[in-house]
Amino acid sequence: MLVTPSKAMVLAAGLGLRMRPLTDHMPKPLVRVAGRPLLDHVLDKLAAAGVTTPSSTCVIWGTQIIEHVASRTLRA
């Protein structure tokens, strides 16, 4: 029996030390890969898998992550 999860947790709380200088002023989840922030890639994949309630850790640069997620449009 296949179960589709409706909730998921995205772990996004690292310091990003190995990604410097990219992470000097932004968190790792907002570093762009293929023209889009890493976090968008993850959230879009979760939405495509049927997740309707994603949540995330955001310890470092949390305000930037919150503002980014609030400004996102849904893509499934």
Short mmCIF file of N, CA and C in Angstrom, two decimals, residues 23-66:
data_model
loop_
_atom_site.label_atom_id
_atom_site.label_comp_id
_atom_site.label_asym_id
_atom_site.label_seq_id
_atom_site.Cartn_x
_atom_site.Cartn_y
_atom_site.Cartn_z
N THR A 23 27.72 32.16 0.98
CA THR A 23 26.84 32.24 2.15
C THR A 23 27.25 33.33 3.14
N ASP A 24 28.06 34.27 2.69
CA ASP A 24 28.44 35.38 3.59
C ASP A 24 27.24 36.24 3.95
N HIS A 25 26.27 36.35 3.05
CA HIS A 25 25.13 37.25 3.27
C HIS A 25 23.78 36.59 3.02
N MET A 26 23.78 35.28 2.86
CA MET A 26 22.51 34.56 2.65
C MET A 26 22.65 33.14 3.17
N PRO A 27 21.56 32.52 3.52
CA PRO A 27 21.61 31.13 3.98
C PRO A 27 21.77 30.17 2.80
N LYS A 28 22.30 28.98 3.09
CA LYS A 28 22.48 27.95 2.05
C LYS A 28 21.23 27.69 1.25
N PRO A 29 20.05 27.61 1.87
CA PRO A 29 18.86 27.28 1.07
C PRO A 29 18.52 28.32 0.01
N LEU A 30 19.07 29.52 0.12
CA LEU A 30 18.77 30.55 -0.87
C LEU A 30 19.86 30.71 -1.93
N VAL A 31 20.93 29.90 -1.83
CA VAL A 31 21.96 29.91 -2.87
C VAL A 31 21.32 29.38 -4.16
N ARG A 32 21.58 30.08 -5.25
CA ARG A 32 20.95 29.72 -6.53
C ARG A 32 21.70 28.59 -7.23
N VAL A 33 20.92 27.62 -7.70
CA VAL A 33 21.42 26.52 -8.51
C VAL A 33 20.47 26.41 -9.70
N ALA A 34 21.02 26.43 -10.89
CA ALA A 34 20.21 26.40 -12.11
C ALA A 34 19.19 27.54 -12.12
N GLY A 35 19.62 28.71 -11.62
CA GLY A 35 18.79 29.91 -11.68
C GLY A 35 17.75 30.05 -10.59
N ARG A 36 17.67 29.08 -9.67
CA ARG A 36 16.65 29.14 -8.61
C ARG A 36 17.27 28.76 -7.27
N PRO A 37 16.76 29.31 -6.18
CA PRO A 37 17.28 28.92 -4.87
C PRO A 37 17.09 27.43 -4.60
N LEU A 38 18.06 26.83 -3.91
CA LEU A 38 17.98 25.41 -3.55
C LEU A 38 16.66 25.09 -2.87
N LEU A 39 16.21 25.97 -1.99
CA LEU A 39 14.97 25.74 -1.26
C LEU A 39 13.78 25.61 -2.21
N ASP A 40 13.76 26.37 -3.29
CA ASP A 40 12.66 26.27 -4.25
C ASP A 40 12.65 24.91 -4.93
N HIS A 41 13.83 24.40 -5.27
CA HIS A 41 13.90 23.07 -5.87
C HIS A 41 13.28 22.04 -4.93
N VAL A 42 13.64 22.12 -3.65
CA VAL A 42 13.13 21.15 -2.67
C VAL A 42 11.63 21.30 -2.48
N LEU A 43 11.15 22.53 -2.29
CA LEU A 43 9.72 22.75 -2.06
C LEU A 43 8.88 22.34 -3.27
N ASP A 44 9.39 22.58 -4.46
CA ASP A 44 8.66 22.18 -5.67
C ASP A 44 8.58 20.66 -5.79
N LYS A 45 9.67 19.97 -5.46
CA LYS A 45 9.65 18.50 -5.49
C LYS A 45 8.68 17.95 -4.46
N LEU A 46 8.65 18.55 -3.27
CA LEU A 46 7.71 18.11 -2.24
C LEU A 46 6.26 18.31 -2.70
N ALA A 47 5.99 19.48 -3.30
CA ALA A 47 4.63 19.75 -3.79
C ALA A 47 4.24 18.74 -4.87
N ALA A 48 5.17 18.43 -5.77
CA ALA A 48 4.89 17.47 -6.83
C ALA A 48 4.64 16.07 -6.26
N ALA A 49 5.20 15.79 -5.09
CA ALA A 49 5.00 14.49 -4.45
C ALA A 49 3.74 14.44 -3.60
N GLY A 50 3.02 15.56 -3.54
CA GLY A 50 1.76 15.58 -2.81
C GLY A 50 1.83 16.19 -1.42
N VAL A 51 2.98 16.71 -1.04
CA VAL A 51 3.10 17.35 0.27
C VAL A 51 2.38 18.69 0.24
N THR A 52 1.46 18.89 1.16
CA THR A 52 0.69 20.13 1.21
C THR A 52 1.11 21.03 2.37
N THR A 53 1.84 20.48 3.34
CA THR A 53 2.24 21.25 4.51
C THR A 53 3.74 21.06 4.76
N PRO A 54 4.58 21.80 4.03
CA PRO A 54 6.01 21.72 4.32
C PRO A 54 6.35 22.66 5.48
N SER A 55 7.37 22.31 6.23
CA SER A 55 7.90 23.21 7.25
C SER A 55 9.40 23.13 7.17
N SER A 56 10.08 24.08 7.80
CA SER A 56 11.53 24.14 7.68
C SER A 56 12.16 24.64 8.95
N THR A 57 13.36 24.17 9.20
CA THR A 57 14.19 24.78 10.22
C THR A 57 14.83 26.00 9.57
N CYS A 58 15.07 27.03 10.33
CA CYS A 58 15.75 28.21 9.78
C CYS A 58 16.43 28.97 10.92
N VAL A 59 17.57 28.46 11.34
CA VAL A 59 18.28 29.05 12.47
C VAL A 59 19.11 30.25 12.04
N ILE A 60 19.92 30.06 11.00
CA ILE A 60 20.80 31.13 10.53
C ILE A 60 20.10 31.85 9.37
N TRP A 61 20.08 33.18 9.44
CA TRP A 61 19.45 33.98 8.39
C TRP A 61 17.97 33.64 8.25
N GLY A 62 17.32 33.30 9.33
CA GLY A 62 15.93 32.87 9.30
C GLY A 62 14.98 33.86 8.66
N THR A 63 15.20 35.14 8.89
CA THR A 63 14.32 36.16 8.32
C THR A 63 14.32 36.09 6.80
N GLN A 64 15.48 35.88 6.20
CA GLN A 64 15.55 35.80 4.74
C GLN A 64 14.78 34.59 4.22
N ILE A 65 14.88 33.47 4.91
CA ILE A 65 14.16 32.27 4.48
C ILE A 65 12.66 32.49 4.61
N ILE A 66 12.22 33.06 5.72
CA ILE A 66 10.79 33.32 5.93
C ILE A 66 10.25 34.26 4.85
#
